[in-house]
Amino acid sequence: YPLGSASFIYFISKVIGISSEWIWIYAQMILRLSFPICLFAFLPKDKFKSLLSALVVAIACIAFSLYGIDHNDLLVDSILGVIALYAFAFCFYYKESIVEKVLPITIVLTYLASVKHSGVLLVVMVFVYCLFNARADLLKKESIKQNLKYLYLVAMPLLSIYIWRCHVKLCFIDAE
């Protein structure tokens, strides 16, 4: 696997200064819960409905964080799902101004591709969804220069995967 979730776990372990199994599980839970938090942006403005919806989202996030945690597992498949959920929610929330949000979504998509190679399929799906939301801006003739920003959405994740594969080939003799 690429370095996505393993590097985050290593970072948390180094920042806290504890290299134990429980801190690895804690770091995985932080990672798994950080992306579904975006669902709170879609809560209704009504006080009662908002409270009820927040309670449902919170319980779902807690239940999801407790499912299948093992200190020997990087949980890449579940992390792929929550990052893709975040990316789609981000694009949906900012669909009117997605052109200005290309850099943040590029960072998320690059991380998505660095979690597991099959994340590239999700990167392409989010890219197509962003293009669909920005189709009015893409068709304007004066915004052709701005349209090149959309290439970052696919180019940066693919570049990160290419760099990872080059690293693996250089460091491991039997690597494909």
PDB file of N, CA, C and O in Angstrom, residues 32-98:
ATOM      1  N   ARG A  32     -10.484   8.115  10.777  1.00  0.00           N
ATOM      2  CA  ARG A  32     -11.795   7.645  10.321  1.00  0.00           C
ATOM      3  C   ARG A  32     -12.911   8.610  10.681  1.00  0.00           C
ATOM      4  O   ARG A  32     -13.910   8.689   9.975  1.00  0.00           O
ATOM      5  N   LEU A  33     -12.788   9.331  11.787  1.00  0.00           N
ATOM      6  CA  LEU A  33     -13.847  10.259  12.199  1.00  0.00           C
ATOM      7  C   LEU A  33     -13.690  11.652  11.606  1.00  0.00           C
ATOM      8  O   LEU A  33     -14.652  12.411  11.572  1.00  0.00           O
ATOM      9  N   SER A  34     -12.503  12.006  11.156  1.00  0.00           N
ATOM     10  CA  SER A  34     -12.289  13.370  10.680  1.00  0.00           C
ATOM     11  C   SER A  34     -13.025  13.654   9.370  1.00  0.00           C
ATOM     12  O   SER A  34     -13.459  14.776   9.142  1.00  0.00           O
ATOM     13  N   PHE A  35     -13.189  12.675   8.533  1.00  0.00           N
ATOM     14  CA  PHE A  35     -13.851  12.910   7.249  1.00  0.00           C
ATOM     15  C   PHE A  35     -15.375  12.910   7.330  1.00  0.00           C
ATOM     16  O   PHE A  35     -16.010  13.747   6.682  1.00  0.00           O
ATOM     17  N   PRO A  36     -16.024  12.026   8.084  1.00  0.00           N
ATOM     18  CA  PRO A  36     -17.490  12.087   8.149  1.00  0.00           C
ATOM     19  C   PRO A  36     -18.036  13.318   8.876  1.00  0.00           C
ATOM     20  O   PRO A  36     -19.217  13.606   8.772  1.00  0.00           O
ATOM     21  N   ILE A  37     -17.197  14.051   9.563  1.00  0.00           N
ATOM     22  CA  ILE A  37     -17.646  15.250  10.269  1.00  0.00           C
ATOM     23  C   ILE A  37     -18.255  16.262   9.294  1.00  0.00           C
ATOM     24  O   ILE A  37     -19.093  17.069   9.670  1.00  0.00           O
ATOM     25  N   CYS A  38     -17.872  16.180   8.026  1.00  0.00           N
ATOM     26  CA  CYS A  38     -18.410  17.116   7.030  1.00  0.00           C
ATOM     27  C   CYS A  38     -19.920  16.997   6.892  1.00  0.00           C
ATOM     28  O   CYS A  38     -20.576  17.932   6.414  1.00  0.00           O
ATOM     29  N   LEU A  39     -20.491  15.895   7.327  1.00  0.00           N
ATOM     30  CA  LEU A  39     -21.942  15.710   7.218  1.00  0.00           C
ATOM     31  C   LEU A  39     -22.714  16.702   8.085  1.00  0.00           C
ATOM     32  O   LEU A  39     -23.882  16.976   7.821  1.00  0.00           O
ATOM     33  N   PHE A  40     -22.061  17.250   9.109  1.00  0.00           N
ATOM     34  CA  PHE A  40     -22.725  18.236   9.953  1.00  0.00           C
ATOM     35  C   PHE A  40     -23.047  19.520   9.183  1.00  0.00           C
ATOM     36  O   PHE A  40     -23.909  20.288   9.591  1.00  0.00           O
ATOM     37  N   ALA A  41     -22.380  19.772   8.077  1.00  0.00           N
ATOM     38  CA  ALA A  41     -22.661  20.956   7.271  1.00  0.00           C
ATOM     39  C   ALA A  41     -24.030  20.886   6.610  1.00  0.00           C
ATOM     40  O   ALA A  41     -24.598  21.912   6.236  1.00  0.00           O
ATOM     41  N   PHE A  42     -24.583  19.699   6.481  1.00  0.00           N
ATOM     42  CA  PHE A  42     -25.860  19.520   5.795  1.00  0.00           C
ATOM     43  C   PHE A  42     -27.051  19.455   6.754  1.00  0.00           C
ATOM     44  O   PHE A  42     -28.158  19.163   6.334  1.00  0.00           O
ATOM     45  N   LEU A  43     -26.817  19.726   8.028  1.00  0.00           N
ATOM     46  CA  LEU A  43     -27.910  19.671   8.997  1.00  0.00           C
ATOM     47  C   LEU A  43     -28.913  20.790   8.732  1.00  0.00           C
ATOM     48  O   LEU A  43     -28.542  21.892   8.332  1.00  0.00           O
ATOM     49  N   PRO A  44     -30.181  20.531   8.960  1.00  0.00           N
ATOM     50  CA  PRO A  44     -31.196  21.569   8.746  1.00  0.00           C
ATOM     51  C   PRO A  44     -31.035  22.714   9.746  1.00  0.00           C
ATOM     52  O   PRO A  44     -30.449  22.550  10.816  1.00  0.00           O
ATOM     53  N   LYS A  45     -31.575  23.866   9.396  1.00  0.00           N
ATOM     54  CA  LYS A  45     -31.444  25.054  10.247  1.00  0.00           C
ATOM     55  C   LYS A  45     -32.449  25.075  11.392  1.00  0.00           C
ATOM     56  O   LYS A  45     -32.272  25.788  12.360  1.00  0.00           O
ATOM     57  N   ASP A  46     -33.500  24.287  11.286  1.00  0.00           N
ATOM     58  CA  ASP A  46     -34.486  24.183  12.349  1.00  0.00           C
ATOM     59  C   ASP A  46     -33.821  23.586  13.589  1.00  0.00           C
ATOM     60  O   ASP A  46     -33.076  22.613  13.501  1.00  0.00           O
ATOM     61  N   LYS A  47     -34.091  24.178  14.769  1.00  0.00           N
ATOM     62  CA  LYS A  47     -33.401  23.764  15.988  1.00  0.00           C
ATOM     63  C   LYS A  47     -33.659  22.300  16.348  1.00  0.00           C
ATOM     64  O   LYS A  47     -32.726  21.544  16.615  1.00  0.00           O
ATOM     65  N   PHE A  48     -34.897  21.867  16.347  1.00  0.00           N
ATOM     66  CA  PHE A  48     -35.219  20.497  16.739  1.00  0.00           C
ATOM     67  C   PHE A  48     -34.686  19.492  15.713  1.00  0.00           C
ATOM     68  O   PHE A  48     -34.071  18.494  16.064  1.00  0.00           O
ATOM     69  N   LYS A  49     -34.941  19.769  14.426  1.00  0.00           N
ATOM     70  CA  LYS A  49     -34.461  18.878  13.376  1.00  0.00           C
ATOM     71  C   LYS A  49     -32.941  18.829  13.365  1.00  0.00           C
ATOM     72  O   LYS A  49     -32.350  17.778  13.128  1.00  0.00           O
ATOM     73  N   SER A  50     -32.319  19.961  13.626  1.00  0.00           N
ATOM     74  CA  SER A  50     -30.867  20.020  13.656  1.00  0.00           C
ATOM     75  C   SER A  50     -30.304  19.185  14.797  1.00  0.00           C
ATOM     76  O   SER A  50     -29.323  18.459  14.632  1.00  0.00           O
ATOM     77  N   LEU A  51     -30.925  19.289  15.958  1.00  0.00           N
ATOM     78  CA  LEU A  51     -30.474  18.522  17.115  1.00  0.00           C
ATOM     79  C   LEU A  51     -30.653  17.025  16.867  1.00  0.00           C
ATOM     80  O   LEU A  51     -29.753  16.223  17.140  1.00  0.00           O
ATOM     81  N   LEU A  52     -31.801  16.661  16.336  1.00  0.00           N
ATOM     82  CA  LEU A  52     -32.066  15.255  16.045  1.00  0.00           C
ATOM     83  C   LEU A  52     -31.112  14.722  14.974  1.00  0.00           C
ATOM     84  O   LEU A  52     -30.549  13.632  15.112  1.00  0.00           O
ATOM     85  N   SER A  53     -30.904  15.498  13.928  1.00  0.00           N
ATOM     86  CA  SER A  53     -29.994  15.086  12.853  1.00  0.00           C
ATOM     87  C   SER A  53     -28.558  14.984  13.354  1.00  0.00           C
ATOM     88  O   SER A  53     -27.830  14.062  12.991  1.00  0.00           O
ATOM     89  N   ALA A  54     -28.155  15.939  14.192  1.00  0.00           N
ATOM     90  CA  ALA A  54     -26.797  15.904  14.749  1.00  0.00           C
ATOM     91  C   ALA A  54     -26.601  14.670  15.609  1.00  0.00           C
ATOM     92  O   ALA A  54     -25.533  14.042  15.586  1.00  0.00           O
ATOM     93  N   LEU A  55     -27.628  14.307  16.347  1.00  0.00           N
ATOM     94  CA  LEU A  55     -27.551  13.117  17.181  1.00  0.00           C
ATOM     95  C   LEU A  55     -27.400  11.860  16.321  1.00  0.00           C
ATOM     96  O   LEU A  55     -26.579  10.983  16.613  1.00  0.00           O
ATOM     97  N   VAL A  56     -28.156  11.778  15.237  1.00  0.00           N
ATOM     98  CA  VAL A  56     -28.079  10.621  14.339  1.00  0.00           C
ATOM     99  C   VAL A  56     -26.702  10.549  13.682  1.00  0.00           C
ATOM    100  O   VAL A  56     -26.079   9.471  13.621  1.00  0.00           O
ATOM    101  N   VAL A  57     -26.189  11.694  13.203  1.00  0.00           N
ATOM    102  CA  VAL A  57     -24.870  11.708  12.570  1.00  0.00           C
ATOM    103  C   VAL A  57     -23.790  11.340  13.582  1.00  0.00           C
ATOM    104  O   VAL A  57     -22.873  10.569  13.279  1.00  0.00           O
ATOM    105  N   ALA A  58     -23.891  11.861  14.803  1.00  0.00           N
ATOM    106  CA  ALA A  58     -22.895  11.555  15.834  1.00  0.00           C
ATOM    107  C   ALA A  58     -22.898  10.066  16.189  1.00  0.00           C
ATOM    108  O   ALA A  58     -21.834   9.448  16.310  1.00  0.00           O
ATOM    109  N   ILE A  59     -24.079   9.494  16.343  1.00  0.00           N
ATOM    110  CA  ILE A  59     -24.166   8.059  16.662  1.00  0.00           C
ATOM    111  C   ILE A  59     -23.622   7.227  15.510  1.00  0.00           C
ATOM    112  O   ILE A  59     -22.902   6.247  15.729  1.00  0.00           O
ATOM    113  N   ALA A  60     -23.923   7.621  14.281  1.00  0.00           N
ATOM    114  CA  ALA A  60     -23.402   6.888  13.121  1.00  0.00           C
ATOM    115  C   ALA A  60     -21.881   6.983  13.061  1.00  0.00           C
ATOM    116  O   ALA A  60     -21.206   5.979  12.771  1.00  0.00           O
ATOM    117  N   CYS A  61     -21.332   8.159  13.340  1.00  0.00           N
ATOM    118  CA  CYS A  61     -19.870   8.326  13.328  1.00  0.00           C
ATOM    119  C   CYS A  61     -19.210   7.483  14.414  1.00  0.00           C
ATOM    120  O   CYS A  61     -18.179   6.847  14.187  1.00  0.00           O
ATOM    121  N   ILE A  62     -19.808   7.456  15.605  1.00  0.00           N
ATOM    122  CA  ILE A  62     -19.245   6.663  16.698  1.00  0.00           C
ATOM    123  C   ILE A  62     -19.331   5.173  16.375  1.00  0.00           C
ATOM    124  O   ILE A  62     -18.368   4.429  16.571  1.00  0.00           O
ATOM    125  N   ALA A  63     -20.472   4.736  15.860  1.00  0.00           N
ATOM    126  CA  ALA A  63     -20.620   3.322  15.498  1.00  0.00           C
ATOM    127  C   ALA A  63     -19.629   2.944  14.402  1.00  0.00           C
ATOM    128  O   ALA A  63     -19.020   1.867  14.445  1.00  0.00           O
ATOM    129  N   PHE A  64     -19.447   3.824  13.439  1.00  0.00           N
ATOM    130  CA  PHE A  64     -18.511   3.548  12.357  1.00  0.00           C
ATOM    131  C   PHE A  64     -17.083   3.479  12.876  1.00  0.00           C
ATOM    132  O   PHE A  64     -16.285   2.666  12.424  1.00  0.00           O
ATOM    133  N   SER A  65     -16.744   4.342  13.844  1.00  0.00           N
ATOM    134  CA  SER A  65     -15.373   4.362  14.355  1.00  0.00           C
ATOM    135  C   SER A  65     -15.042   3.122  15.167  1.00  0.00           C
ATOM    136  O   SER A  65     -13.881   2.748  15.297  1.00  0.00           O
ATOM    137  N   LEU A  66     -16.037   2.473  15.715  1.00  0.00           N
ATOM    138  CA  LEU A  66     -15.791   1.297  16.543  1.00  0.00           C
ATOM    139  C   LEU A  66     -15.795   0.001  15.747  1.00  0.00           C
ATOM    140  O   LEU A  66     -15.423  -1.041  16.274  1.00  0.00           O
ATOM    141  N   TYR A  67     -16.203   0.056  14.501  1.00  0.00           N
ATOM    142  CA  TYR A  67     -16.323  -1.152  13.694  1.00  0.00           C
ATOM    143  C   TYR A  67     -14.956  -1.600  13.164  1.00  0.00           C
ATOM    144  O   TYR A  67     -14.254  -0.842  12.514  1.00  0.00           O
ATOM    145  N   GLY A  68     -14.588  -2.806  13.444  1.00  0.00           N
ATOM    146  CA  GLY A  68     -13.431  -3.449  12.825  1.00  0.00           C
ATOM    147  C   GLY A  68     -12.080  -2.849  13.132  1.00  0.00           C
ATOM    148  O   GLY A  68     -11.215  -2.854  12.265  1.00  0.00           O
ATOM    149  N   ILE A  69     -11.850  -2.341  14.326  1.00  0.00           N
ATOM    150  CA  ILE A  69     -10.547  -1.760  14.642  1.00  0.00           C
ATOM    151  C   ILE A  69      -9.622  -2.850  15.171  1.00  0.00           C
ATOM    152  O   ILE A  69      -9.961  -3.580  16.088  1.00  0.00           O
ATOM    153  N   ASP A  70      -8.461  -2.937  14.555  1.00  0.00           N
ATOM    154  CA  ASP A  70      -7.428  -3.855  14.997  1.00  0.00           C
ATOM    155  C   ASP A  70      -6.093  -3.133  14.836  1.00  0.00           C
ATOM    156  O   ASP A  70      -5.898  -2.382  13.870  1.00  0.00           O
ATOM    157  N   HIS A  71      -5.189  -3.337  15.754  1.00  0.00           N
ATOM    158  CA  HIS A  71      -3.919  -2.617  15.700  1.00  0.00           C
ATOM    159  C   HIS A  71      -3.040  -3.061  14.535  1.00  0.00           C
ATOM    160  O   HIS A  71      -2.106  -2.359  14.168  1.00  0.00           O
ATOM    161  N   ASN A  72      -3.315  -4.186  13.941  1.00  0.00           N
ATOM    162  CA  ASN A  72      -2.528  -4.670  12.803  1.00  0.00           C
ATOM    163  C   ASN A  72      -3.155  -4.318  11.459  1.00  0.00           C
ATOM    164  O   ASN A  72      -2.616  -4.696  10.427  1.00  0.00           O
ATOM    165  N   ASP A  73      -4.259  -3.625  11.450  1.00  0.00           N
ATOM    166  CA  ASP A  73      -4.997  -3.332  10.226  1.00  0.00           C
ATOM    167  C   ASP A  73      -4.947  -1.837   9.953  1.00  0.00           C
ATOM    168  O   ASP A  73      -5.198  -1.028  10.848  1.00  0.00           O
ATOM    169  N   LEU A  74      -4.643  -1.456   8.723  1.00  0.00           N
ATOM    170  CA  LEU A  74      -4.616  -0.039   8.356  1.00  0.00           C
ATOM    171  C   LEU A  74      -5.993   0.489   7.955  1.00  0.00           C
ATOM    172  O   LEU A  74      -6.146   1.673   7.724  1.00  0.00           O
ATOM    173  N   LEU A  75      -6.968  -0.365   7.856  1.00  0.00           N
ATOM    174  CA  LEU A  75      -8.352   0.020   7.566  1.00  0.00           C
ATOM    175  C   LEU A  75      -8.474   0.836   6.289  1.00  0.00           C
ATOM    176  O   LEU A  75      -9.293   1.751   6.201  1.00  0.00           O
ATOM    177  N   VAL A  76      -7.680   0.501   5.286  1.00  0.00           N
ATOM    178  CA  VAL A  76      -7.644   1.316   4.087  1.00  0.00           C
ATOM    179  C   VAL A  76      -8.965   1.321   3.329  1.00  0.00           C
ATOM    180  O   VAL A  76      -9.330   2.337   2.729  1.00  0.00           O
ATOM    181  N   ASP A  77      -9.701   0.229   3.350  1.00  0.00           N
ATOM    182  CA  ASP A  77     -10.952   0.189   2.609  1.00  0.00           C
ATOM    183  C   ASP A  77     -12.005   1.102   3.228  1.00  0.00           C
ATOM    184  O   ASP A  77     -12.712   1.820   2.517  1.00  0.00           O
ATOM    185  N   SER A  78     -12.109   1.102   4.545  1.00  0.00           N
ATOM    186  CA  SER A  78     -13.079   1.998   5.182  1.00  0.00           C
ATOM    187  C   SER A  78     -12.621   3.448   5.098  1.00  0.00           C
ATOM    188  O   SER A  78     -13.446   4.354   4.971  1.00  0.00           O
ATOM    189  N   ILE A  79     -11.316   3.673   5.137  1.00  0.00           N
ATOM    190  CA  ILE A  79     -10.810   5.040   5.010  1.00  0.00           C
ATOM    191  C   ILE A  79     -11.055   5.574   3.605  1.00  0.00           C
ATOM    192  O   ILE A  79     -11.394   6.745   3.426  1.00  0.00           O
ATOM    193  N   LEU A  80     -10.910   4.708   2.596  1.00  0.00           N
ATOM    194  CA  LEU A  80     -11.228   5.125   1.222  1.00  0.00           C
ATOM    195  C   LEU A  80     -12.673   5.603   1.125  1.00  0.00           C
ATOM    196  O   LEU A  80     -12.959   6.622   0.489  1.00  0.00           O
ATOM    197  N   GLY A  81     -13.573   4.875   1.763  1.00  0.00           N
ATOM    198  CA  GLY A  81     -14.984   5.248   1.714  1.00  0.00           C
ATOM    199  C   GLY A  81     -15.269   6.590   2.358  1.00  0.00           C
ATOM    200  O   GLY A  81     -16.003   7.408   1.804  1.00  0.00           O
ATOM    201  N   VAL A  82     -14.684   6.840   3.524  1.00  0.00           N
ATOM    202  CA  VAL A  82     -14.991   8.105   4.205  1.00  0.00           C
ATOM    203  C   VAL A  82     -14.320   9.285   3.515  1.00  0.00           C
ATOM    204  O   VAL A  82     -14.880  10.383   3.490  1.00  0.00           O
ATOM    205  N   ILE A  83     -13.143   9.076   2.928  1.00  0.00           N
ATOM    206  CA  ILE A  83     -12.507  10.175   2.192  1.00  0.00           C
ATOM    207  C   ILE A  83     -13.306  10.484   0.934  1.00  0.00           C
ATOM    208  O   ILE A  83     -13.503  11.655   0.587  1.00  0.00           O
ATOM    209  N   ALA A  84     -13.775   9.460   0.244  1.00  0.00           N
ATOM    210  CA  ALA A  84     -14.605   9.684  -0.945  1.00  0.00           C
ATOM    211  C   ALA A  84     -15.916  10.364  -0.561  1.00  0.00           C
ATOM    212  O   ALA A  84     -16.375  11.274  -1.263  1.00  0.00           O
ATOM    213  N   LEU A  85     -16.508   9.960   0.555  1.00  0.00           N
ATOM    214  CA  LEU A  85     -17.718  10.622   1.049  1.00  0.00           C
ATOM    215  C   LEU A  85     -17.445  12.100   1.310  1.00  0.00           C
ATOM    216  O   LEU A  85     -18.228  12.963   0.908  1.00  0.00           O
ATOM    217  N   TYR A  86     -16.324  12.388   1.951  1.00  0.00           N
ATOM    218  CA  TYR A  86     -15.959  13.777   2.206  1.00  0.00           C
ATOM    219  C   TYR A  86     -15.772  14.542   0.902  1.00  0.00           C
ATOM    220  O   TYR A  86     -16.240  15.681   0.772  1.00  0.00           O
ATOM    221  N   ALA A  87     -15.072  13.945  -0.061  1.00  0.00           N
ATOM    222  CA  ALA A  87     -14.815  14.636  -1.327  1.00  0.00           C
ATOM    223  C   ALA A  87     -16.122  14.946  -2.065  1.00  0.00           C
ATOM    224  O   ALA A  87     -16.311  16.061  -2.565  1.00  0.00           O
ATOM    225  N   PHE A  88     -17.038  13.979  -2.119  1.00  0.00           N
ATOM    226  CA  PHE A  88     -18.325  14.227  -2.765  1.00  0.00           C
ATOM    227  C   PHE A  88     -19.137  15.267  -1.998  1.00  0.00           C
ATOM    228  O   PHE A  88     -19.777  16.136  -2.606  1.00  0.00           O
ATOM    229  N   ALA A  89     -19.128  15.189  -0.665  1.00  0.00           N
ATOM    230  CA  ALA A  89     -19.863  16.174   0.134  1.00  0.00           C
ATOM    231  C   ALA A  89     -19.278  17.567  -0.056  1.00  0.00           C
ATOM    232  O   ALA A  89     -20.018  18.555  -0.154  1.00  0.00           O
ATOM    233  N   PHE A  90     -17.958  17.667  -0.117  1.00  0.00           N
ATOM    234  CA  PHE A  90     -17.291  18.954  -0.337  1.00  0.00           C
ATOM    235  C   PHE A  90     -17.699  19.523  -1.687  1.00  0.00           C
ATOM    236  O   PHE A  90     -18.064  20.696  -1.794  1.00  0.00           O
ATOM    237  N   CYS A  91     -17.655  18.707  -2.726  1.00  0.00           N
ATOM    238  CA  CYS A  91     -18.027  19.169  -4.069  1.00  0.00           C
ATOM    239  C   CYS A  91     -19.509  19.542  -4.136  1.00  0.00           C
ATOM    240  O   CYS A  91     -19.869  20.501  -4.819  1.00  0.00           O
ATOM    241  N   PHE A  92     -20.344  18.804  -3.441  1.00  0.00           N
ATOM    242  CA  PHE A  92     -21.770  19.119  -3.435  1.00  0.00           C
ATOM    243  C   PHE A  92     -22.029  20.422  -2.680  1.00  0.00           C
ATOM    244  O   PHE A  92     -22.813  21.262  -3.130  1.00  0.00           O
ATOM    245  N   TYR A  93     -21.378  20.614  -1.540  1.00  0.00           N
ATOM    246  CA  TYR A  93     -21.596  21.809  -0.724  1.00  0.00           C
ATOM    247  C   TYR A  93     -21.122  23.069  -1.444  1.00  0.00           C
ATOM    248  O   TYR A  93     -21.754  24.108  -1.359  1.00  0.00           O
ATOM    249  N   TYR A  94     -20.017  22.961  -2.164  1.00  0.00           N
ATOM    250  CA  TYR A  94     -19.450  24.116  -2.871  1.00  0.00           C
ATOM    251  C   TYR A  94     -19.687  24.036  -4.373  1.00  0.00           C
ATOM    252  O   TYR A  94     -18.888  24.548  -5.158  1.00  0.00           O
ATOM    253  N   LYS A  95     -20.779  23.429  -4.786  1.00  0.00           N
ATOM    254  CA  LYS A  95     -20.996  23.237  -6.224  1.00  0.00           C
ATOM    255  C   LYS A  95     -21.150  24.545  -6.983  1.00  0.00           C
ATOM    256  O   LYS A  95     -20.849  24.606  -8.166  1.00  0.00           O
ATOM    257  N   GLU A  96     -21.586  25.604  -6.318  1.00  0.00           N
ATOM    258  CA  GLU A  96     -21.733  26.892  -6.998  1.00  0.00           C
ATOM    259  C   GLU A  96     -20.384  27.582  -7.198  1.00  0.00           C
ATOM    260  O   GLU A  96     -20.233  28.386  -8.104  1.00  0.00           O
ATOM    261  N   SER A  97     -19.418  27.294  -6.335  1.00  0.00           N
ATOM    262  CA  SER A  97     -18.107  27.953  -6.431  1.00  0.00           C
ATOM    263  C   SER A  97     -16.978  26.928  -6.441  1.00  0.00           C
ATOM    264  O   SER A  97     -15.949  27.131  -5.804  1.00  0.00           O
ATOM    265  N   ILE A  98     -17.169  25.851  -7.168  1.00  0.00           N
ATOM    266  CA  ILE A  98     -16.179  24.773  -7.169  1.00  0.00           C
ATOM    267  C   ILE A  98     -14.874  25.207  -7.816  1.00  0.00           C
ATOM    268  O   ILE A  98     -13.809  24.687  -7.491  1.00  0.00           O
TER     269      ILE A  98
END
